[in-house]
Amino acid sequence: MSEAVERESMEYDVVIVGAGPSGLATAIRLKQLEQETGKEIAVCVIEKGAEVGAHILSGAVLEPRALNELIPDWKEKGAPLDTPAKEDHFLFLTETRSFRLPTPPQMNNHGNYIISLGNLCRWLGEQAEAMGVEIYPGFAAAEILYHEDGSVKGVATGDMGRLKDGSEGPMFQVGMELHAKQTVFSEGCRGHLGKLLMEKFDLRKDAEVQTYGIGIKELWEIDPAKSEPGKIMHTTGWPMDTKTYGGSFMYHLEGNQVSIGFVIGLDYENPHLFPYMEFQRFKHHPAVKKVLEGGKRISYGARALNEGGFQSIPKLTFPGGCLVGCEAGFLNVPKIKGTHTAMKSGMTAAEALFEALTGEGEAPREITAYPEALKKTWVWDELYTVRNIRPSFKWGFWPAFFYSAIDTVLFRGKAPWTISHHGPDHKSLKPADQCPKIDYPKPDGVISFDRLTNVSFSGTNHEEDQPVHLTLKDASVPVEVNLAQYDEPAQRYCPAGVYEIVREDDGSNPRLQINAQNCVHCKTCDIKDPTQNIHWVVPQGGEGPTYPNM
């Protein structure tokens, strides 16, 4: 639609899409190399959130390895790493009891920090701007631009002020084009432009499918008498059955705050499973409830995360650009950490980009030196050694638990085989009539909450009179296929109540209602929809959640 109006354009050497840890690490490393060599490089970062960090969500425990390499004096510069990890607890839960297990080696957090990833990104953004990086929050990259030869030319930001029918409203502003010699895509897990790039350039040709989880999180302020800054607790077992991958985290921060969340693999089979409600009932477990009682929930959010690991890393480069961070999928699942690997991928990309763009002669269209260099870093070794742990859970919890112990202790990650993933997550659902329904307790409003109440604690806001950013390829599919076969699982897998089957008073005429204004940009619908009929695109820039301290 915006092609009818001529768009202004800006030229850069490197445009970075997404101001997360990997994108900001890329930008900072480029400017460090500029300072070291005296060779200038123009770098721009655009971010769909209203501010840097607004859309960032993670547990989070940070392994500072990449940060130590990027900014060795981060402590003197005031990086928000205020809570050193002190003790690890790993529990197996039954419905009423808990049993402490030995902490797996990958989950040993000695030397790590419990942080707000959003606050770390805000600080990284300040460091980048001080070095001359141009950062534009509130500008969502909506379109990939191509040269005539098919190589990436840059991106265009979305139009502002379009009405729901797509027409131009009274406050209409056309998007802007950002042209670059190289465009770095760092949108995070299931980036909507990265998804298109993988299809266009067949980047998954030699990789396995990506697999995902949904992480749902609350930030609590608890009774000071119960606060233990630095304490880390992970659980497995209840409320998941032995066929469903999932577990929790609880991290004690400074200021009497606790970060609590639950992650469920999106390869679950039962369409009646309700990830949000699994998290809510989990909080009533005696080992958890005793910490939360007397406290209050102060923030809420959700985000999909990559779980495919080493086997699922796609081709990272294409003519005119590259993928970094969770856009490509560098999460270390057994370690439950991906910030350090994401940052290192960005730093490695920056070094290859800088050498190519500032060297003698014409720069190659595709910077293949980046993946070659990344394979020589600790990121590649780290992901390789844990490659078999997540896919082993396709056998069920206990076989995977014992296999993972053998793989870790006996083979030390060097087993002479690689276990494959069992297929894309959207194909894992069974028909609803073949699966048991699950009776979830009603939230009590004290420890557990309904979805819409929690969404109000995410700072989510969308202008309602704009084109819906949750698009359907075929409007008939939700009722004729998804409802008929799977009881429309979008009603349950969405952690924000976006998708709703509504009917007439007599129960007739079922239809899907999309409450797009509730969307927290988690991307679960784009991943789990069994017919892959939902295509997530960006709303107007600056809209969505606004996560404080998450």
Coordinates of C-alpha atoms in Angstrom, one line a residue:
M1 CA 0.0 0.0 0.0
S2 CA 2.8 2.4 0.9
E3 CA 4.4 2.0 -2.6
A4 CA 1.9 4.6 -3.9
V5 CA 3.6 7.3 -1.8
E6 CA 7.3 7.9 -2.4
R7 CA 9.3 7.1 0.7
E8 CA 12.3 9.0 2.0
S9 CA 15.5 7.0 2.4
M10 CA 18.6 7.1 4.5
E11 CA 21.9 5.4 3.7
Y12 CA 24.2 3.5 6.2
D13 CA 27.0 1.1 6.0
V14 CA 25.2 -1.3 8.4
V15 CA 21.5 -1.3 9.5
I16 CA 20.6 -3.5 12.4
V17 CA 17.0 -4.6 12.9
G18 CA 16.3 -5.0 16.6
A19 CA 17.9 -3.5 19.7
G20 CA 18.3 -6.7 21.7
P21 CA 21.5 -8.1 23.1
S22 CA 22.8 -9.4 19.8
G23 CA 21.9 -6.3 17.8
L24 CA 23.4 -3.9 20.3
A25 CA 26.5 -6.0 20.7
T26 CA 26.9 -5.9 16.9
A27 CA 26.6 -2.1 16.9
I28 CA 29.0 -1.6 19.8
R29 CA 31.7 -3.9 18.3
L30 CA 31.5 -2.1 15.0
K31 CA 32.1 1.2 16.7
Q32 CA 34.9 -0.2 18.8
L33 CA 36.6 -1.3 15.6
E34 CA 36.1 2.1 14.1
Q35 CA 37.9 3.6 17.1
E36 CA 40.7 1.1 16.9
T37 CA 41.4 1.6 13.2
G38 CA 40.2 5.1 12.5
K39 CA 38.1 3.7 9.6
E40 CA 34.6 5.2 9.9
I41 CA 31.5 3.1 9.6
A42 CA 27.9 4.4 9.8
V43 CA 25.7 2.2 11.9
C44 CA 21.9 2.5 12.6
V45 CA 19.7 0.3 14.9
I46 CA 15.9 0.4 14.6
E47 CA 13.7 -1.1 17.4
K48 CA 10.0 -1.8 17.2
G49 CA 9.5 -1.2 20.9
A50 CA 8.7 2.3 22.2
E51 CA 12.1 2.3 23.9
V52 CA 15.2 0.0 24.0
G53 CA 14.3 -2.9 26.2
A54 CA 10.5 -2.4 26.0
H55 CA 9.9 -5.7 24.3
I56 CA 12.8 -7.7 25.8
L57 CA 11.7 -10.6 28.1
S58 CA 13.9 -13.3 29.7
G59 CA 14.3 -15.0 33.1
A60 CA 17.1 -13.9 33.4
V61 CA 20.4 -15.3 34.6
L62 CA 23.3 -13.8 32.7
E63 CA 26.6 -15.6 32.0
P64 CA 28.9 -12.5 31.6
R65 CA 31.4 -14.2 29.3
A66 CA 30.5 -12.2 26.1
L67 CA 30.0 -9.0 28.1
N68 CA 33.4 -9.4 29.6
E69 CA 34.9 -9.6 26.1
L70 CA 32.8 -6.7 24.7
I71 CA 33.1 -4.2 27.6
P72 CA 35.7 -5.5 30.1
D73 CA 35.1 -2.5 32.4
W74 CA 31.3 -2.9 32.5
K75 CA 31.3 -2.7 36.3
E76 CA 32.9 0.7 36.3
K77 CA 30.5 1.9 33.6
G78 CA 27.5 1.0 35.7
A79 CA 26.1 -2.1 34.0
P80 CA 23.0 -3.3 35.8
L81 CA 24.4 -6.6 37.1
D82 CA 23.5 -6.1 40.7
T83 CA 22.7 -9.6 42.0
P84 CA 25.4 -12.2 41.9
A85 CA 24.1 -15.8 41.7
K86 CA 24.7 -17.5 45.1
E87 CA 23.0 -20.8 45.3
D88 CA 21.3 -23.2 42.9
H89 CA 18.3 -25.4 43.7
F90 CA 17.0 -28.0 41.3
L91 CA 13.7 -29.6 42.3
F92 CA 11.5 -32.4 41.0
L93 CA 7.9 -31.7 41.9
T94 CA 4.9 -33.9 42.4
E95 CA 1.5 -32.3 43.0
T96 CA 2.1 -31.7 46.7
R97 CA 5.8 -32.5 47.3
S98 CA 9.3 -31.5 46.1
F99 CA 12.5 -33.5 46.0
R100 CA 15.9 -31.8 45.6
L101 CA 18.0 -33.3 42.8
P102 CA 21.7 -32.7 42.0
T103 CA 22.1 -29.6 40.0
P104 CA 23.1 -30.5 36.4
P105 CA 26.5 -29.1 35.5
Q106 CA 25.1 -26.9 32.8
M107 CA 22.9 -25.2 35.4
N108 CA 25.7 -24.3 37.8
N109 CA 25.5 -20.5 38.0
H110 CA 28.6 -19.7 39.9
G111 CA 30.0 -16.4 38.5
N112 CA 26.7 -15.5 36.9
Y113 CA 24.2 -12.7 37.7
I114 CA 20.5 -12.5 38.1
I115 CA 19.4 -9.5 36.0
S116 CA 16.6 -7.7 34.2
L117 CA 17.5 -8.2 30.5
G118 CA 15.5 -5.2 29.5
N119 CA 17.6 -3.0 31.8
L120 CA 20.8 -4.5 30.4
C121 CA 19.6 -3.7 26.9
R122 CA 18.8 -0.1 28.0
W123 CA 22.4 0.2 29.3
L124 CA 23.9 -1.4 26.2
G125 CA 21.9 1.1 24.1
E126 CA 23.4 4.0 26.1
Q127 CA 26.9 2.6 25.5
A128 CA 26.2 2.3 21.7
E129 CA 24.8 5.8 21.4
A130 CA 27.8 7.2 23.2
M131 CA 30.0 5.6 20.6
G132 CA 28.0 7.2 17.7
V133 CA 25.4 4.5 16.9
E134 CA 22.1 6.0 15.7
I135 CA 19.3 4.2 17.6
Y136 CA 15.6 4.7 16.6
P137 CA 13.1 3.1 19.0
G138 CA 9.5 3.1 18.0
F139 CA 10.3 2.2 14.3
A140 CA 9.2 -1.2 13.3
A141 CA 10.9 -2.8 10.3
A142 CA 7.9 -4.0 8.2
E143 CA 9.4 -4.8 4.9
I144 CA 12.7 -6.2 3.4
L145 CA 14.0 -4.2 0.4
Y146 CA 15.9 -5.9 -2.4
H147 CA 18.2 -4.9 -5.2
E148 CA 17.4 -5.9 -8.8
D149 CA 19.8 -8.8 -8.4
G150 CA 17.8 -10.2 -5.5
S151 CA 20.3 -9.2 -2.7
V152 CA 19.0 -7.4 0.4
K153 CA 19.1 -3.6 0.0
G154 CA 17.8 -2.7 3.5
V155 CA 14.4 -2.4 5.2
A156 CA 11.4 -0.1 5.3
T157 CA 9.7 0.9 8.4
G158 CA 5.9 0.5 8.7
D159 CA 3.5 3.2 7.8
M160 CA 1.9 5.1 10.7
G161 CA -1.7 6.1 10.9
R162 CA -3.4 3.7 8.6
L163 CA -7.0 2.8 9.4
K164 CA -8.3 -0.7 10.0
D165 CA -9.4 -1.0 6.3
G166 CA -5.9 0.0 5.2
S167 CA -6.8 3.5 4.1
E168 CA -4.8 6.5 5.1
G169 CA -6.1 8.2 8.3
P170 CA -5.8 11.8 9.3
M171 CA -2.4 11.2 11.0
F172 CA -1.0 9.1 8.2
Q173 CA 2.8 9.0 7.8
V174 CA 4.5 6.9 5.2
G175 CA 7.3 4.6 6.3
M176 CA 11.0 5.3 5.7
E177 CA 13.5 3.3 3.8
L178 CA 16.9 2.4 5.4
H179 CA 19.4 1.3 2.9
A180 CA 22.6 -0.4 3.9
K181 CA 25.6 -2.2 2.4
Q182 CA 24.8 -4.9 4.9
T183 CA 21.6 -5.4 7.0
V184 CA 21.8 -7.4 10.2
F185 CA 18.6 -9.1 11.4
S186 CA 18.4 -9.4 15.2
E187 CA 14.7 -9.5 15.8
G188 CA 14.8 -12.3 18.4
C189 CA 13.0 -15.6 18.3
R190 CA 10.8 -16.1 15.3
G191 CA 11.5 -12.7 13.8
H192 CA 8.9 -12.0 11.1
L193 CA 11.5 -10.7 8.6
G194 CA 13.9 -13.5 9.5
K195 CA 11.1 -16.0 8.7
L196 CA 10.7 -14.5 5.2
L197 CA 14.5 -14.5 4.6
M198 CA 14.7 -18.1 5.5
E199 CA 12.1 -18.9 2.9
K200 CA 13.5 -16.7 0.2
F201 CA 17.1 -17.8 0.6
D202 CA 16.4 -21.4 1.7
L203 CA 18.5 -20.8 4.8
R204 CA 17.2 -24.0 6.4
K205 CA 18.2 -26.3 3.6
D206 CA 21.0 -28.0 5.6
A207 CA 19.6 -27.5 9.1
E208 CA 16.8 -29.2 11.0
V209 CA 13.6 -27.5 11.8
Q210 CA 13.6 -25.0 14.6
T211 CA 11.7 -26.0 17.7
Y212 CA 10.3 -23.7 20.3
G213 CA 9.0 -23.2 23.8
I214 CA 6.7 -20.6 25.3
G215 CA 8.0 -18.8 28.4
I216 CA 5.5 -17.0 30.7
K217 CA 6.8 -14.8 33.4
E218 CA 5.7 -12.6 36.3
L219 CA 7.8 -10.2 38.4
W220 CA 6.8 -10.2 42.1
E221 CA 7.6 -8.0 45.1
I222 CA 7.7 -10.3 48.0
D223 CA 7.8 -10.2 51.8
P224 CA 11.3 -8.9 52.7
A225 CA 11.6 -11.7 55.2
K226 CA 11.4 -14.2 52.3
S227 CA 13.8 -12.4 50.0
E228 CA 17.1 -14.2 49.4
P229 CA 19.0 -12.2 46.7
G230 CA 21.1 -14.5 44.5
K231 CA 19.0 -17.7 45.1
I232 CA 18.1 -19.6 42.0
M233 CA 15.5 -22.4 41.8
H234 CA 14.5 -24.5 38.8
T235 CA 11.9 -27.2 38.8
T236 CA 10.8 -30.0 36.6
G237 CA 8.0 -32.5 36.9
W238 CA 4.5 -31.4 38.0
P239 CA 2.4 -29.9 36.5
M240 CA 3.7 -31.4 33.3
D241 CA 3.1 -35.0 32.4
T242 CA 6.0 -37.2 31.5
K243 CA 5.5 -36.6 27.7
T244 CA 5.5 -32.8 27.9
Y245 CA 8.7 -30.8 28.1
G246 CA 8.5 -28.0 30.6
G247 CA 9.9 -26.5 33.8
S248 CA 10.0 -23.4 35.9
F249 CA 12.4 -20.8 37.2
M250 CA 12.4 -18.6 40.3
Y251 CA 15.2 -16.0 40.7
H252 CA 15.6 -13.8 43.7
L253 CA 16.7 -10.2 42.8
E254 CA 17.6 -7.2 44.9
G255 CA 14.8 -5.0 46.3
N256 CA 12.7 -7.9 47.5
Q257 CA 11.8 -8.9 43.9
V258 CA 11.4 -12.4 42.5
S259 CA 11.3 -13.3 38.9
I260 CA 9.1 -16.4 38.4
G261 CA 8.2 -18.2 35.2
F262 CA 7.3 -21.4 33.4
V263 CA 8.5 -22.7 30.1
I264 CA 6.6 -25.3 28.0
G265 CA 7.9 -26.9 24.8
L266 CA 5.6 -26.1 21.9
D267 CA 5.9 -29.6 20.7
Y268 CA 3.1 -30.6 23.2
E269 CA 0.5 -33.0 21.8
N270 CA -2.8 -32.3 23.7
P271 CA -4.7 -29.3 22.2
H272 CA -6.5 -28.9 25.5
L273 CA -3.3 -27.9 27.2
F274 CA -3.3 -24.3 28.4
P275 CA 0.2 -23.1 29.0
Y276 CA -0.9 -19.9 30.8
M277 CA -3.1 -21.9 33.2
E278 CA -0.3 -24.5 33.8
F279 CA 1.8 -21.6 35.0
Q280 CA -0.9 -20.3 37.2
R281 CA -1.6 -23.6 38.9
F282 CA 2.1 -24.2 39.3
K283 CA 2.3 -21.2 41.6
H284 CA 0.0 -22.9 44.1
H285 CA 2.6 -25.7 44.7
P286 CA 3.6 -25.5 48.4
A287 CA 7.3 -25.0 47.5
V288 CA 6.4 -21.9 45.4
K289 CA 3.3 -20.5 47.1
K290 CA 5.2 -20.1 50.4
V291 CA 7.5 -17.6 48.7
L292 CA 4.7 -15.6 47.0
E293 CA 2.3 -15.4 49.9
G294 CA 2.2 -11.9 51.3
G295 CA 3.6 -10.5 48.1
K296 CA 2.2 -8.9 45.0
R297 CA 2.6 -9.4 41.2
I298 CA 4.0 -6.2 39.6
S299 CA 4.6 -7.2 36.0
Y300 CA 3.7 -9.9 33.5
G301 CA 4.9 -11.0 30.1
A302 CA 5.5 -13.9 27.7
R303 CA 7.8 -14.7 24.8
A304 CA 8.6 -17.7 22.6
L305 CA 12.2 -19.1 22.7
N306 CA 14.3 -21.2 20.4
E307 CA 14.9 -24.7 21.6
G308 CA 16.4 -26.4 18.5
G309 CA 20.0 -25.6 19.4
F310 CA 23.0 -26.8 17.3
Q311 CA 21.0 -29.0 14.8
S312 CA 18.7 -26.1 14.0
I313 CA 21.2 -23.3 13.3
P314 CA 20.4 -22.1 9.7
K315 CA 22.7 -20.7 7.1
L316 CA 23.6 -17.3 8.7
T317 CA 24.4 -15.2 5.7
F318 CA 22.8 -14.3 2.4
P319 CA 23.5 -11.6 -0.2
G320 CA 23.3 -8.2 1.6
G321 CA 22.8 -9.4 5.2
C322 CA 23.1 -11.9 8.0
L323 CA 21.3 -13.3 11.0
V324 CA 22.5 -12.9 14.6
G325 CA 21.3 -13.9 18.1
C326 CA 17.9 -15.6 18.6
E327 CA 16.9 -14.7 15.1
A328 CA 19.2 -17.7 14.2
G329 CA 18.6 -19.6 17.4
F330 CA 21.7 -19.7 19.7
L331 CA 19.9 -20.5 23.0
N332 CA 21.7 -23.1 25.1
V333 CA 18.6 -25.0 26.4
P334 CA 20.1 -27.1 29.1
K335 CA 21.9 -24.0 30.5
I336 CA 18.7 -22.0 30.0
K337 CA 20.7 -19.1 28.7
G338 CA 21.1 -17.4 25.4
T339 CA 22.2 -13.8 26.0
H340 CA 25.9 -14.6 26.1
T341 CA 25.8 -16.7 22.9
A342 CA 23.5 -14.1 21.2
M343 CA 26.0 -11.3 22.0
K344 CA 29.0 -13.3 20.9
S345 CA 27.3 -14.0 17.5
G346 CA 26.7 -10.3 17.1
M347 CA 30.3 -9.5 18.0
T348 CA 31.6 -12.1 15.6
A349 CA 29.4 -10.8 12.8
A350 CA 30.6 -7.2 13.5
E351 CA 34.2 -8.2 13.1
A352 CA 33.5 -9.9 9.7
L353 CA 31.3 -7.1 8.5
F354 CA 33.9 -4.4 9.5
E355 CA 36.7 -6.1 7.7
A356 CA 34.7 -6.6 4.6
L357 CA 33.2 -3.1 4.4
T358 CA 36.4 -1.1 5.3
G359 CA 39.0 -3.3 3.5
E360 CA 40.6 -2.8 0.2
G361 CA 38.5 -3.4 -2.9
E362 CA 34.8 -3.9 -3.2
A363 CA 33.1 -5.8 -0.3
P364 CA 31.6 -9.1 -1.2
R365 CA 27.8 -9.2 -1.2
E366 CA 27.7 -12.1 1.2
I367 CA 29.9 -12.0 4.2
T368 CA 30.7 -15.7 4.5
A369 CA 33.6 -14.9 6.9
Y370 CA 31.1 -14.5 9.7
P371 CA 29.8 -18.1 10.0
E372 CA 33.3 -19.4 9.3
A373 CA 34.6 -17.3 12.2
L374 CA 31.7 -18.2 14.5
K375 CA 32.5 -21.9 14.1
K376 CA 35.9 -21.2 15.7
T377 CA 34.4 -19.5 18.8
W378 CA 33.3 -21.0 22.1
V379 CA 29.7 -20.5 21.0
W380 CA 30.0 -23.4 18.5
D381 CA 31.7 -25.7 21.0
E382 CA 29.2 -24.9 23.7
L383 CA 26.1 -25.6 21.6
Y384 CA 27.6 -28.7 20.1
T385 CA 28.3 -30.4 23.5
V386 CA 24.6 -30.0 24.6
R387 CA 23.1 -30.8 21.2
N388 CA 21.5 -34.1 22.2
I389 CA 19.8 -33.1 25.5
R390 CA 16.7 -31.3 24.3
P391 CA 15.8 -33.7 21.4
S392 CA 16.1 -36.7 23.8
F393 CA 13.0 -35.5 25.5
K394 CA 10.9 -36.8 22.6
W395 CA 11.3 -40.2 24.3
G396 CA 9.6 -38.9 27.5
F397 CA 10.9 -37.3 30.7
W398 CA 12.6 -40.2 32.5
P399 CA 14.4 -41.8 29.5
A400 CA 15.6 -38.3 28.6
F401 CA 16.6 -37.5 32.1
F402 CA 18.9 -40.6 32.4
Y403 CA 20.2 -40.2 28.8
S404 CA 21.1 -36.6 29.5
A405 CA 23.1 -37.6 32.6
I406 CA 25.0 -40.2 30.6
D407 CA 25.6 -37.8 27.7
T408 CA 26.9 -35.1 30.1
V409 CA 28.9 -37.2 32.5
L410 CA 30.2 -40.1 30.5
F411 CA 30.4 -38.6 27.0
R412 CA 30.9 -35.0 28.1
G413 CA 28.9 -33.9 25.1
K414 CA 31.1 -35.7 22.6
A415 CA 28.9 -38.7 21.9
P416 CA 29.5 -40.1 18.4
W417 CA 25.9 -39.4 17.3
T418 CA 23.5 -36.5 17.0
I419 CA 19.8 -37.0 17.9
S420 CA 17.4 -35.4 15.5
H421 CA 14.3 -33.3 16.5
H422 CA 11.0 -35.0 15.8
G423 CA 9.5 -32.4 13.5
P424 CA 8.0 -28.9 13.5
D425 CA 6.0 -28.0 16.5
H426 CA 2.8 -27.1 14.7
K427 CA 2.5 -30.8 13.5
S428 CA 2.7 -32.3 17.0
L429 CA -1.0 -31.7 18.1
K430 CA -3.3 -34.6 18.1
P431 CA -7.1 -34.3 17.4
A432 CA -9.0 -32.9 20.4
D433 CA -11.3 -36.0 20.6
Q434 CA -8.2 -38.2 21.1
C435 CA -6.9 -36.3 24.1
P436 CA -8.1 -35.8 27.7
K437 CA -9.5 -32.5 28.6
I438 CA -7.7 -30.7 31.5
D439 CA -9.6 -29.2 34.4
Y440 CA -7.8 -26.0 35.5
P441 CA -8.5 -24.5 38.9
K442 CA -10.0 -21.0 38.8
P443 CA -7.4 -18.3 39.6
D444 CA -7.8 -17.0 43.1
G445 CA -6.8 -13.4 42.3
V446 CA -4.0 -13.6 45.0
I447 CA -1.5 -16.1 43.8
S448 CA -3.0 -16.8 40.4
F449 CA -4.7 -14.5 37.9
D450 CA -6.8 -14.5 34.8
R451 CA -5.1 -13.7 31.5
L452 CA -6.7 -10.3 30.9
T453 CA -5.9 -9.1 34.3
N454 CA -2.3 -10.1 33.9
V455 CA -2.0 -8.5 30.4
S456 CA -2.9 -5.2 32.1
F457 CA 0.4 -5.6 34.0
S458 CA 2.4 -5.9 30.8
G459 CA 2.1 -2.3 29.7
T460 CA 0.6 -3.5 26.4
N461 CA -1.0 -0.9 24.1
H462 CA -2.1 -0.9 20.5
E463 CA -4.1 1.7 18.6
E464 CA -7.3 -0.2 17.8
D465 CA -8.1 1.5 14.6
Q466 CA -5.3 0.1 12.6
P467 CA -4.9 -3.0 10.4
V468 CA -4.8 -6.1 12.5
H469 CA -1.2 -7.3 12.7
L470 CA -2.3 -11.0 13.3
T471 CA -3.2 -11.9 9.8
L472 CA -5.0 -15.0 8.5
K473 CA -4.1 -16.6 5.2
D474 CA -7.6 -18.2 5.0
A475 CA -10.3 -16.8 7.2
S476 CA -12.3 -20.0 7.0
V477 CA -9.6 -22.3 8.5
P478 CA -10.0 -21.4 12.2
V479 CA -13.5 -22.7 12.4
E480 CA -13.6 -25.3 9.6
V481 CA -10.3 -26.9 10.5
N482 CA -8.8 -25.8 13.8
L483 CA -12.1 -25.7 15.8
A484 CA -13.4 -28.9 14.2
Q485 CA -10.3 -30.9 14.7
Y486 CA -8.4 -29.3 17.6
D487 CA -11.0 -27.3 19.5
E488 CA -9.1 -24.2 18.2
P489 CA -6.0 -24.3 20.3
A490 CA -5.3 -20.6 19.7
Q491 CA -7.8 -20.0 22.5
R492 CA -5.3 -21.6 24.9
Y493 CA -1.8 -21.3 23.6
C494 CA -1.9 -17.5 23.4
P495 CA -0.8 -16.1 26.8
A496 CA -2.7 -12.8 26.2
G497 CA -6.2 -13.9 25.3
V498 CA -5.9 -12.6 21.7
Y499 CA -7.9 -15.4 20.1
E500 CA -11.4 -16.1 21.1
I501 CA -14.2 -18.3 19.6
V502 CA -17.5 -16.4 19.9
R503 CA -21.0 -17.7 19.2
E504 CA -24.5 -16.6 19.1
D505 CA -26.5 -16.9 22.4
D506 CA -27.8 -20.3 21.3
G507 CA -24.2 -21.6 20.6
S508 CA -24.5 -21.4 16.8
N509 CA -22.3 -19.6 14.3
P510 CA -18.9 -20.0 15.9
R511 CA -16.3 -17.6 14.6
L512 CA -12.8 -16.5 15.5
Q513 CA -12.4 -13.1 17.1
I514 CA -8.9 -11.6 17.2
N515 CA -8.3 -9.2 20.0
A516 CA -5.1 -7.8 18.5
Q517 CA -4.8 -5.0 21.1
N518 CA -3.9 -7.6 23.7
C519 CA -0.9 -9.0 21.8
V520 CA 2.4 -9.2 23.8
H521 CA 4.4 -10.1 20.7
C522 CA 5.3 -13.5 22.0
K523 CA 5.0 -15.1 18.5
T524 CA 3.5 -18.4 19.8
C525 CA 0.5 -18.2 17.4
D526 CA 2.9 -17.9 14.4
I527 CA 4.7 -21.0 15.6
K528 CA 2.0 -23.3 17.1
D529 CA -1.0 -22.8 14.8
P530 CA -1.5 -26.4 13.4
T531 CA -2.4 -25.2 9.9
Q532 CA 0.2 -22.4 9.8
N533 CA -2.6 -20.1 8.9
I534 CA -1.6 -17.2 11.2
H535 CA 1.1 -14.9 9.9
W536 CA 2.4 -12.3 12.5
V537 CA 3.4 -9.0 11.1
V538 CA 4.5 -5.8 12.9
P539 CA 1.9 -3.3 14.2
Q540 CA 2.7 0.4 14.2
G541 CA 6.1 1.1 15.6
G542 CA 6.3 1.7 19.4
E543 CA 3.2 -0.4 20.2
G544 CA 3.0 -3.7 22.1
P545 CA 4.2 -4.4 25.6
T546 CA 6.3 -2.0 27.7
Y547 CA 8.2 -4.2 30.1
P548 CA 9.8 -2.5 33.2
N549 CA 12.6 -4.5 34.9
M550 CA 11.7 -7.6 32.9

